[in-house]
mmCIF file with all atom_site columns, C-alpha atoms in Angstrom:
data_model
loop_
_atom_site.group_PDB
_atom_site.id
_atom_site.type_symbol
_atom_site.label_atom_id
_atom_site.label_alt_id
_atom_site.label_comp_id
_atom_site.label_asym_id
_atom_site.label_entity_id
_atom_site.label_seq_id
_atom_site.pdbx_PDB_ins_code
_atom_site.Cartn_x
_atom_site.Cartn_y
_atom_site.Cartn_z
_atom_site.occupancy
_atom_site.B_iso_or_equiv
_atom_site.pdbx_formal_charge
_atom_site.auth_seq_id
_atom_site.auth_comp_id
_atom_site.auth_asym_id
_atom_site.auth_atom_id
_atom_site.pdbx_PDB_model_num
ATOM 1   C CA . MET A 1 1   ? 18.129 45.413  -24.237 1.00 0.00 ? 1   MET A CA 1
ATOM 2   C CA . LYS A 1 2   ? 21.114 46.497  -22.176 1.00 0.00 ? 2   LYS A CA 1
ATOM 3   C CA . ILE A 1 3   ? 22.592 48.320  -25.163 1.00 0.00 ? 3   ILE A CA 1
ATOM 4   C CA . ILE A 1 4   ? 19.397 50.337  -25.662 1.00 0.00 ? 4   ILE A CA 1
ATOM 5   C CA . GLN A 1 5   ? 19.367 51.342  -21.988 1.00 0.00 ? 5   GLN A CA 1
ATOM 6   C CA . ARG A 1 6   ? 22.956 52.546  -22.238 1.00 0.00 ? 6   ARG A CA 1
ATOM 7   C CA . ARG A 1 7   ? 22.163 54.590  -25.328 1.00 0.00 ? 7   ARG A CA 1
ATOM 8   C CA . SER A 1 8   ? 19.113 56.009  -23.581 1.00 0.00 ? 8   SER A CA 1
ATOM 9   C CA . GLN A 1 9   ? 21.211 57.085  -20.576 1.00 0.00 ? 9   GLN A CA 1
ATOM 10  C CA . SER A 1 10  ? 23.888 58.501  -22.887 1.00 0.00 ? 10  SER A CA 1
ATOM 11  C CA . THR A 1 11  ? 21.294 60.454  -24.867 1.00 0.00 ? 11  THR A CA 1
ATOM 12  C CA . ARG A 1 12  ? 19.742 61.757  -21.643 1.00 0.00 ? 12  ARG A CA 1
ATOM 13  C CA . SER A 1 13  ? 23.173 62.867  -20.359 1.00 0.00 ? 13  SER A CA 1
ATOM 14  C CA . LYS A 1 14  ? 23.945 64.691  -23.608 1.00 0.00 ? 14  LYS A CA 1
ATOM 15  C CA . THR A 1 15  ? 20.541 66.409  -23.552 1.00 0.00 ? 15  THR A CA 1
ATOM 16  C CA . THR A 1 16  ? 21.047 67.503  -19.933 1.00 0.00 ? 16  THR A CA 1
ATOM 17  C CA . LEU A 1 17  ? 24.552 68.781  -20.701 1.00 0.00 ? 17  LEU A CA 1
ATOM 18  C CA . GLY A 1 18  ? 23.224 70.678  -23.710 1.00 0.00 ? 18  GLY A CA 1
ATOM 19  C CA . LEU A 1 19  ? 20.528 72.365  -21.637 1.00 0.00 ? 19  LEU A CA 1
ATOM 20  C CA . LEU A 1 20  ? 23.019 73.327  -18.936 1.00 0.00 ? 20  LEU A CA 1
ATOM 21  C CA . LEU A 1 21  ? 25.333 74.869  -21.517 1.00 0.00 ? 21  LEU A CA 1
ATOM 22  C CA . ALA A 1 22  ? 22.476 76.732  -23.183 1.00 0.00 ? 22  ALA A CA 1
ATOM 23  C CA . VAL A 1 23  ? 21.297 78.164  -19.866 1.00 0.00 ? 23  VAL A CA 1
ATOM 24  C CA . SER A 1 24  ? 24.786 79.155  -18.721 1.00 0.00 ? 24  SER A CA 1
ATOM 25  C CA . LEU A 1 25  ? 25.725 80.693  -22.077 1.00 0.00 ? 25  LEU A CA 1
ATOM 26  C CA . SER A 1 26  ? 22.388 82.430  -22.742 1.00 0.00 ? 26  SER A CA 1
ATOM 27  C CA . PRO A 1 27  ? 23.494 85.805  -21.312 1.00 0.00 ? 27  PRO A CA 1
ATOM 28  C CA . LEU A 1 28  ? 26.512 85.741  -23.613 1.00 0.00 ? 28  LEU A CA 1
ATOM 29  C CA . LEU A 1 29  ? 24.402 84.812  -26.620 1.00 0.00 ? 29  LEU A CA 1
ATOM 30  C CA . LEU A 1 30  ? 21.879 87.557  -25.959 1.00 0.00 ? 30  LEU A CA 1
ATOM 31  C CA . GLY A 1 31  ? 24.570 90.215  -25.750 1.00 0.00 ? 31  GLY A CA 1
ATOM 32  C CA . PRO A 1 32  ? 25.225 92.920  -23.165 1.00 0.00 ? 32  PRO A CA 1
ATOM 33  C CA . VAL A 1 33  ? 22.492 95.161  -21.753 1.00 0.00 ? 33  VAL A CA 1
ATOM 34  C CA . THR A 1 34  ? 22.682 98.696  -23.156 1.00 0.00 ? 34  THR A CA 1
ATOM 35  C CA . ALA A 1 35  ? 21.157 101.996 -22.031 1.00 0.00 ? 35  ALA A CA 1
ATOM 36  C CA . ASN A 1 36  ? 18.429 101.615 -24.679 1.00 0.00 ? 36  ASN A CA 1
ATOM 37  C CA . ASP A 1 37  ? 17.283 98.266  -23.302 1.00 0.00 ? 37  ASP A CA 1
ATOM 38  C CA . LYS A 1 38  ? 14.236 98.362  -21.080 1.00 0.00 ? 38  LYS A CA 1
ATOM 39  C CA . ILE A 1 39  ? 14.542 96.113  -18.033 1.00 0.00 ? 39  ILE A CA 1
ATOM 40  C CA . GLU A 1 40  ? 11.284 95.296  -16.296 1.00 0.00 ? 40  GLU A CA 1
ATOM 41  C CA . ASP A 1 41  ? 10.935 94.010  -12.751 1.00 0.00 ? 41  ASP A CA 1
ATOM 42  C CA . ASP A 1 42  ? 9.719  90.481  -12.434 1.00 0.00 ? 42  ASP A CA 1
ATOM 43  C CA . PRO A 1 43  ? 6.050  90.775  -11.429 1.00 0.00 ? 43  PRO A CA 1
ATOM 44  C CA . GLY A 1 44  ? 6.560  87.658  -9.318  1.00 0.00 ? 44  GLY A CA 1
ATOM 45  C CA . GLY A 1 45  ? 9.133  89.204  -7.003  1.00 0.00 ? 45  GLY A CA 1
ATOM 46  C CA . VAL A 1 46  ? 11.926 91.692  -6.368  1.00 0.00 ? 46  VAL A CA 1
ATOM 47  C CA . LEU A 1 47  ? 15.234 91.546  -8.202  1.00 0.00 ? 47  LEU A CA 1
ATOM 48  C CA . ASN A 1 48  ? 18.063 90.927  -5.732  1.00 0.00 ? 48  ASN A CA 1
ATOM 49  C CA . PRO A 1 49  ? 15.997 91.286  -2.556  1.00 0.00 ? 49  PRO A CA 1
ATOM 50  C CA . GLU A 1 50  ? 17.576 92.035  0.800   1.00 0.00 ? 50  GLU A CA 1
ATOM 51  C CA . GLU A 1 51  ? 17.655 88.804  2.718   1.00 0.00 ? 51  GLU A CA 1
ATOM 52  C CA . MET A 1 52  ? 18.637 88.111  6.318   1.00 0.00 ? 52  MET A CA 1
ATOM 53  C CA . THR A 1 53  ? 19.561 91.744  7.047   1.00 0.00 ? 53  THR A CA 1
ATOM 54  C CA . LEU A 1 54  ? 18.580 93.667  10.135  1.00 0.00 ? 54  LEU A CA 1
ATOM 55  C CA . GLN A 1 55  ? 16.784 96.251  7.979   1.00 0.00 ? 55  GLN A CA 1
ATOM 56  C CA . GLN A 1 56  ? 14.775 93.544  6.253   1.00 0.00 ? 56  GLN A CA 1
ATOM 57  C CA . SER A 1 57  ? 13.853 92.065  9.627   1.00 0.00 ? 57  SER A CA 1
ATOM 58  C CA . LEU A 1 58  ? 12.667 95.467  10.849  1.00 0.00 ? 58  LEU A CA 1
ATOM 59  C CA . ALA A 1 59  ? 10.608 95.973  7.697   1.00 0.00 ? 59  ALA A CA 1
ATOM 60  C CA . ARG A 1 60  ? 8.975  92.568  8.116   1.00 0.00 ? 60  ARG A CA 1
ATOM 61  C CA . ALA A 1 61  ? 8.360  93.169  11.824  1.00 0.00 ? 61  ALA A CA 1
ATOM 62  C CA . SER A 1 62  ? 6.658  96.496  11.066  1.00 0.00 ? 62  SER A CA 1
ATOM 63  C CA . ARG A 1 63  ? 4.177  94.511  8.942   1.00 0.00 ? 63  ARG A CA 1
ATOM 64  C CA . GLY A 1 64  ? 3.665  91.979  11.738  1.00 0.00 ? 64  GLY A CA 1
ATOM 65  C CA . ASP A 1 65  ? 5.523  89.294  9.771   1.00 0.00 ? 65  ASP A CA 1
ATOM 66  C CA . VAL A 1 66  ? 7.738  87.800  12.487  1.00 0.00 ? 66  VAL A CA 1
ATOM 67  C CA . ASN A 1 67  ? 9.255  84.433  13.301  1.00 0.00 ? 67  ASN A CA 1
ATOM 68  C CA . MET A 1 68  ? 11.859 83.070  15.686  1.00 0.00 ? 68  MET A CA 1
ATOM 69  C CA . VAL A 1 69  ? 14.803 84.152  13.500  1.00 0.00 ? 69  VAL A CA 1
ATOM 70  C CA . ILE A 1 70  ? 13.519 87.709  13.065  1.00 0.00 ? 70  ILE A CA 1
ATOM 71  C CA . CYS A 1 71  ? 12.722 88.072  16.770  1.00 0.00 ? 71  CYS A CA 1
ATOM 72  C CA . ALA A 1 72  ? 16.189 86.815  17.739  1.00 0.00 ? 72  ALA A CA 1
ATOM 73  C CA . GLN A 1 73  ? 17.801 89.542  15.644  1.00 0.00 ? 73  GLN A CA 1
ATOM 74  C CA . GLY A 1 74  ? 16.674 92.053  18.266  1.00 0.00 ? 74  GLY A CA 1
ATOM 75  C CA . TYR A 1 75  ? 19.424 90.576  20.430  1.00 0.00 ? 75  TYR A CA 1
ATOM 76  C CA . LEU A 1 76  ? 22.019 91.505  17.786  1.00 0.00 ? 76  LEU A CA 1
ATOM 77  C CA . MET A 1 77  ? 20.629 95.028  17.623  1.00 0.00 ? 77  MET A CA 1
ATOM 78  C CA . THR A 1 78  ? 20.825 95.359  21.399  1.00 0.00 ? 78  THR A CA 1
ATOM 79  C CA . LYS A 1 79  ? 24.380 94.017  21.518  1.00 0.00 ? 79  LYS A CA 1
ATOM 80  C CA . LYS A 1 80  ? 25.527 96.571  18.931  1.00 0.00 ? 80  LYS A CA 1
ATOM 81  C CA . GLY A 1 81  ? 23.856 99.344  20.925  1.00 0.00 ? 81  GLY A CA 1
ATOM 82  C CA . ASP A 1 82  ? 20.960 99.963  18.556  1.00 0.00 ? 82  ASP A CA 1
ATOM 83  C CA . HIS A 1 83  ? 18.366 99.894  21.319  1.00 0.00 ? 83  HIS A CA 1
ATOM 84  C CA . LYS A 1 84  ? 15.707 101.951 19.539  1.00 0.00 ? 84  LYS A CA 1
ATOM 85  C CA . GLN A 1 85  ? 15.424 99.507  16.639  1.00 0.00 ? 85  GLN A CA 1
ATOM 86  C CA . ALA A 1 86  ? 15.730 96.521  18.986  1.00 0.00 ? 86  ALA A CA 1
ATOM 87  C CA . ARG A 1 87  ? 12.728 97.845  20.907  1.00 0.00 ? 87  ARG A CA 1
ATOM 88  C CA . GLU A 1 88  ? 10.724 98.167  17.663  1.00 0.00 ? 88  GLU A CA 1
ATOM 89  C CA . LEU A 1 89  ? 11.509 94.591  16.741  1.00 0.00 ? 89  LEU A CA 1
ATOM 90  C CA . PHE A 1 90  ? 10.939 93.173  20.236  1.00 0.00 ? 90  PHE A CA 1
ATOM 91  C CA . GLU A 1 91  ? 7.607  94.974  20.587  1.00 0.00 ? 91  GLU A CA 1
ATOM 92  C CA . ALA A 1 92  ? 6.390  93.682  17.208  1.00 0.00 ? 92  ALA A CA 1
ATOM 93  C CA . CYS A 1 93  ? 7.354  90.145  18.248  1.00 0.00 ? 93  CYS A CA 1
ATOM 94  C CA . ALA A 1 94  ? 5.787  90.547  21.695  1.00 0.00 ? 94  ALA A CA 1
ATOM 95  C CA . LYS A 1 95  ? 2.488  91.543  20.067  1.00 0.00 ? 95  LYS A CA 1
ATOM 96  C CA . LYS A 1 96  ? 2.552  88.181  18.279  1.00 0.00 ? 96  LYS A CA 1
ATOM 97  C CA . GLY A 1 97  ? 3.111  86.320  21.554  1.00 0.00 ? 97  GLY A CA 1
ATOM 98  C CA . TRP A 1 98  ? 6.863  85.650  21.466  1.00 0.00 ? 98  TRP A CA 1
ATOM 99  C CA . THR A 1 99  ? 7.520  85.574  25.210  1.00 0.00 ? 99  THR A CA 1
ATOM 100 C CA . GLY A 1 100 ? 11.309 85.714  24.939  1.00 0.00 ? 100 GLY A CA 1
ATOM 101 C CA . THR A 1 101 ? 11.007 89.201  23.463  1.00 0.00 ? 101 THR A CA 1
ATOM 102 C CA . MET A 1 102 ? 8.795  90.225  26.387  1.00 0.00 ? 102 MET A CA 1
ATOM 103 C CA . THR A 1 103 ? 11.581 89.380  28.821  1.00 0.00 ? 103 THR A CA 1
ATOM 104 C CA . TRP A 1 104 ? 13.991 91.380  26.639  1.00 0.00 ? 104 TRP A CA 1
ATOM 105 C CA . MET A 1 105 ? 11.615 94.356  26.723  1.00 0.00 ? 105 MET A CA 1
ATOM 106 C CA . SER A 1 106 ? 11.547 94.036  30.513  1.00 0.00 ? 106 SER A CA 1
ATOM 107 C CA . TYR A 1 107 ? 15.348 94.092  30.587  1.00 0.00 ? 107 TYR A CA 1
ATOM 108 C CA . MET A 1 108 ? 15.478 97.149  28.346  1.00 0.00 ? 108 MET A CA 1
ATOM 109 C CA . ASP A 1 109 ? 12.884 99.050  30.382  1.00 0.00 ? 109 ASP A CA 1
ATOM 110 C CA . GLN A 1 110 ? 14.652 98.116  33.609  1.00 0.00 ? 110 GLN A CA 1
ATOM 111 C CA . ASN A 1 111 ? 17.982 99.469  32.348  1.00 0.00 ? 111 ASN A CA 1
ATOM 112 C CA . GLY A 1 112 ? 16.797 102.416 30.262  1.00 0.00 ? 112 GLY A CA 1
ATOM 113 C CA . PHE A 1 113 ? 17.895 101.049 26.890  1.00 0.00 ? 113 PHE A CA 1
ATOM 114 C CA . GLY A 1 114 ? 16.213 102.948 24.057  1.00 0.00 ? 114 GLY A CA 1
ATOM 115 C CA . ALA A 1 115 ? 13.894 104.757 26.488  1.00 0.00 ? 115 ALA A CA 1
ATOM 116 C CA . ASP A 1 116 ? 13.857 106.019 30.069  1.00 0.00 ? 116 ASP A CA 1
ATOM 117 C CA . GLU A 1 117 ? 14.067 103.502 32.911  1.00 0.00 ? 117 GLU A CA 1
ATOM 118 C CA . ASP A 1 118 ? 10.560 102.332 33.712  1.00 0.00 ? 118 ASP A CA 1
ATOM 119 C CA . ALA A 1 119 ? 10.136 99.852  36.572  1.00 0.00 ? 119 ALA A CA 1
ATOM 120 C CA . LYS A 1 120 ? 6.369  99.519  36.026  1.00 0.00 ? 120 LYS A CA 1
ATOM 121 C CA . ALA A 1 121 ? 6.755  98.780  32.316  1.00 0.00 ? 121 ALA A CA 1
ATOM 122 C CA . SER A 1 122 ? 9.532  96.295  33.085  1.00 0.00 ? 122 SER A CA 1
ATOM 123 C CA . ALA A 1 123 ? 7.393  94.418  35.613  1.00 0.00 ? 123 ALA A CA 1
ATOM 124 C CA . GLU A 1 124 ? 4.416  94.459  33.248  1.00 0.00 ? 124 GLU A CA 1
ATOM 125 C CA . TRP A 1 125 ? 6.452  92.779  30.482  1.00 0.00 ? 125 TRP A CA 1
ATOM 126 C CA . ASP A 1 126 ? 7.527  90.120  32.996  1.00 0.00 ? 126 ASP A CA 1
ATOM 127 C CA . ARG A 1 127 ? 3.908  89.616  34.074  1.00 0.00 ? 127 ARG A CA 1
ATOM 128 C CA . LYS A 1 128 ? 2.767  89.142  30.462  1.00 0.00 ? 128 LYS A CA 1
ATOM 129 C CA . ALA A 1 129 ? 5.520  86.603  29.781  1.00 0.00 ? 129 ALA A CA 1
ATOM 130 C CA . ALA A 1 130 ? 4.764  84.776  33.032  1.00 0.00 ? 130 ALA A CA 1
ATOM 131 C CA . GLN A 1 131 ? 1.050  84.562  32.295  1.00 0.00 ? 131 GLN A CA 1
ATOM 132 C CA . LEU A 1 132 ? 1.853  83.025  28.923  1.00 0.00 ? 132 LEU A CA 1
ATOM 133 C CA . GLY A 1 133 ? 3.929  80.362  30.695  1.00 0.00 ? 133 GLY A CA 1
ATOM 134 C CA . ASP A 1 134 ? 7.463  81.589  29.972  1.00 0.00 ? 134 ASP A CA 1
ATOM 135 C CA . PRO A 1 135 ? 9.701  80.212  32.771  1.00 0.00 ? 135 PRO A CA 1
ATOM 136 C CA . ILE A 1 136 ? 12.079 83.203  32.709  1.00 0.00 ? 136 ILE A CA 1
ATOM 137 C CA . GLY A 1 137 ? 9.074  85.522  32.822  1.00 0.00 ? 137 GLY A CA 1
ATOM 138 C CA . GLU A 1 138 ? 7.774  83.557  35.819  1.00 0.00 ? 138 GLU A CA 1
ATOM 139 C CA . PHE A 1 139 ? 11.098 83.895  37.625  1.00 0.00 ? 139 PHE A CA 1
ATOM 140 C CA . ASN A 1 140 ? 11.475 87.588  36.826  1.00 0.00 ? 140 ASN A CA 1
ATOM 141 C CA . TYR A 1 141 ? 7.911  88.441  37.792  1.00 0.00 ? 141 TYR A CA 1
ATOM 142 C CA . GLY A 1 142 ? 8.236  86.453  41.008  1.00 0.00 ? 142 GLY A CA 1
ATOM 143 C CA . LEU A 1 143 ? 11.421 88.348  41.835  1.00 0.00 ? 143 LEU A CA 1
ATOM 144 C CA . ASN A 1 144 ? 9.675  91.662  41.048  1.00 0.00 ? 144 ASN A CA 1
ATOM 145 C CA . LEU A 1 145 ? 6.872  90.740  43.465  1.00 0.00 ? 145 LEU A CA 1
ATOM 146 C CA . LEU A 1 146 ? 9.350  89.722  46.186  1.00 0.00 ? 146 LEU A CA 1
ATOM 147 C CA . ARG A 1 147 ? 11.274 92.982  45.804  1.00 0.00 ? 147 ARG A CA 1
ATOM 148 C CA . GLY A 1 148 ? 8.304  95.256  45.110  1.00 0.00 ? 148 GLY A CA 1
ATOM 149 C CA . TYR A 1 149 ? 10.018 96.326  41.896  1.00 0.00 ? 149 TYR A CA 1
ATOM 150 C CA . GLY A 1 150 ? 7.520  97.984  39.534  1.00 0.00 ? 150 GLY A CA 1
ATOM 151 C CA . VAL A 1 151 ? 4.604  96.293  41.307  1.00 0.00 ? 151 VAL A CA 1
ATOM 152 C CA . LYS A 1 152 ? 3.110  96.260  44.775  1.00 0.00 ? 152 LYS A CA 1
ATOM 153 C CA . GLN A 1 153 ? 5.169  93.905  46.925  1.00 0.00 ? 153 GLN A CA 1
ATOM 154 C CA . ASP A 1 154 ? 3.466  90.538  47.402  1.00 0.00 ? 154 ASP A CA 1
ATOM 155 C CA . GLU A 1 155 ? 5.796  87.914  48.817  1.00 0.00 ? 155 GLU A CA 1
ATOM 156 C CA . THR A 1 156 ? 3.229  85.106  48.744  1.00 0.00 ? 156 THR A CA 1
ATOM 157 C CA . LEU A 1 157 ? 2.445  85.565  45.045  1.00 0.00 ? 157 LEU A CA 1
ATOM 158 C CA . GLY A 1 158 ? 6.139  86.140  44.330  1.00 0.00 ? 158 GLY A CA 1
ATOM 159 C CA . LYS A 1 159 ? 7.037  82.792  45.870  1.00 0.00 ? 159 LYS A CA 1
ATOM 160 C CA . THR A 1 160 ? 4.356  81.106  43.767  1.00 0.00 ? 160 THR A CA 1
ATOM 161 C CA . TYR A 1 161 ? 5.890  82.415  40.534  1.00 0.00 ? 161 TYR A CA 1
ATOM 162 C CA . VAL A 1 162 ? 9.426  81.564  41.646  1.00 0.00 ? 162 VAL A CA 1
ATOM 163 C CA . ASP A 1 163 ? 8.292  78.028  42.521  1.00 0.00 ? 163 ASP A CA 1
ATOM 164 C CA . ARG A 1 164 ? 6.752  77.621  39.048  1.00 0.00 ? 164 ARG A CA 1
ATOM 165 C CA . ALA A 1 165 ? 10.014 78.653  37.418  1.00 0.00 ? 165 ALA A CA 1
ATOM 166 C CA . ALA A 1 166 ? 12.017 76.375  39.728  1.00 0.00 ? 166 ALA A CA 1
ATOM 167 C CA . LYS A 1 167 ? 9.833  73.395  38.830  1.00 0.00 ? 167 LYS A CA 1
ATOM 168 C CA . ARG A 1 168 ? 10.595 74.114  35.180  1.00 0.00 ? 168 ARG A CA 1
ATOM 169 C CA . GLY A 1 169 ? 14.342 74.014  35.831  1.00 0.00 ? 169 GLY A CA 1
ATOM 170 C CA . VAL A 1 170 ? 15.330 77.706  35.982  1.00 0.00 ? 170 VAL A CA 1
ATOM 171 C CA . LYS A 1 171 ? 18.555 77.534  38.025  1.00 0.00 ? 171 LYS A CA 1
ATOM 172 C CA . ALA A 1 172 ? 18.251 81.045  39.456  1.00 0.00 ? 172 ALA A CA 1
ATOM 173 C CA . ALA A 1 173 ? 14.719 80.227  40.662  1.00 0.00 ? 173 ALA A CA 1
ATOM 174 C CA . ILE A 1 174 ? 15.979 77.055  42.342  1.00 0.00 ? 174 ILE A CA 1
ATOM 175 C CA . GLU A 1 175 ? 18.761 79.061  44.048  1.00 0.00 ? 175 GLU A CA 1
ATOM 176 C CA . LEU A 1 176 ? 16.265 81.704  45.156  1.00 0.00 ? 176 LEU A CA 1
ATOM 177 C CA . ARG A 1 177 ? 13.893 79.083  46.597  1.00 0.00 ? 177 ARG A CA 1
ATOM 178 C CA . GLU A 1 178 ? 16.773 77.328  48.380  1.00 0.00 ? 178 GLU A CA 1
ATOM 179 C CA . GLY A 1 179 ? 17.926 80.727  49.703  1.00 0.00 ? 179 GLY A CA 1
ATOM 180 C CA . ASN A 1 180 ? 14.565 81.230  51.454  1.00 0.00 ? 180 ASN A CA 1
ATOM 181 C CA . TYR A 1 181 ? 13.388 83.638  48.706  1.00 0.00 ? 181 TYR A CA 1
ATOM 182 C CA . ASP A 1 182 ? 15.929 86.311  49.653  1.00 0.00 ? 182 ASP A CA 1
ATOM 183 C CA . PRO A 1 183 ? 16.505 88.407  46.490  1.00 0.00 ? 183 PRO A CA 1
ATOM 184 C CA . GLU A 1 184 ? 20.089 89.063  47.596  1.00 0.00 ? 184 GLU A CA 1
ATOM 185 C CA . VAL A 1 185 ? 20.863 85.417  46.775  1.00 0.00 ? 185 VAL A CA 1
ATOM 186 C CA . VAL A 1 186 ? 20.364 85.981  43.035  1.00 0.00 ? 186 VAL A CA 1
ATOM 187 C CA . THR A 1 187 ? 20.640 89.775  42.688  1.00 0.00 ? 187 THR A CA 1
ATOM 188 C CA . PRO A 1 188 ? 23.178 90.876  45.302  1.00 0.00 ? 188 PRO A CA 1
ATOM 189 C CA . ASP A 1 189 ? 23.073 94.637  45.948  1.00 0.00 ? 189 ASP A CA 1
ATOM 190 C CA . ALA A 1 190 ? 20.593 95.178  43.079  1.00 0.00 ? 190 ALA A CA 1
ATOM 191 C CA . ASP A 1 191 ? 18.334 97.485  45.067  1.00 0.00 ? 191 ASP A CA 1
ATOM 192 C CA . SER A 1 192 ? 21.138 99.485  46.671  1.00 0.00 ? 192 SER A CA 1
ATOM 193 C CA . TRP A 1 193 ? 22.961 99.739  43.315  1.00 0.00 ? 193 TRP A CA 1
ATOM 194 C CA . LYS A 1 194 ? 19.827 101.120 41.641  1.00 0.00 ? 194 LYS A CA 1
ATOM 195 C CA . PHE A 1 195 ? 19.458 103.619 44.482  1.00 0.00 ? 195 PHE A CA 1
ATOM 196 C CA . LYS A 1 196 ? 23.086 104.754 44.185  1.00 0.00 ? 196 LYS A CA 1
ATOM 197 C CA . LYS A 1 197 ? 22.709 105.044 40.420  1.00 0.00 ? 197 LYS A CA 1
ATOM 198 C CA . ARG A 1 198 ? 19.766 107.434 40.845  1.00 0.00 ? 198 ARG A CA 1
ATOM 199 C CA . VAL A 1 199 ? 21.545 109.553 43.464  1.00 0.00 ? 199 VAL A CA 1
ATOM 200 C CA . PHE A 1 200 ? 24.757 110.025 41.550  1.00 0.00 ? 200 PHE A CA 1
#
């Protein structure tokens, strides 16, 4: 009985080896492709598709096909200075509810990356993220309300949002709360810097 099992394993190994050789040598046995040969695309897919490229991510995002990896690639686009495409990707992801991309859109609108500076649009992105429970969105929107940046100033509501973010462990929110909600604690000279930037 043991001898038969060994032969069976040996036969199986030889068969597997033979199949591997046949598959690896098949292109050589079939010969080279010539100009007269007709090559048809596989109806089940694309030959040599682009994978994990920024262009592929943008194409997928334009169809609403986004996930965490695709949305995160907007960061790479922003870092390389391609703000227009980053905005396209972030907006597509934001439409699907990815709150991290909403806070990135706020940052881009605040700083004029890929479009003109827009305080109202920036605050609105923060509000959307905050309402969906994003802790960074809560902090940012609370800070906007405290400062009156892009929204009507409302210190009471601002403190509420900052407190929510602090309870969820956002360090800047904790610092702001401990600093008696003075925006200078976390964004020193932000308002005066923005003013100087507009003047000069």
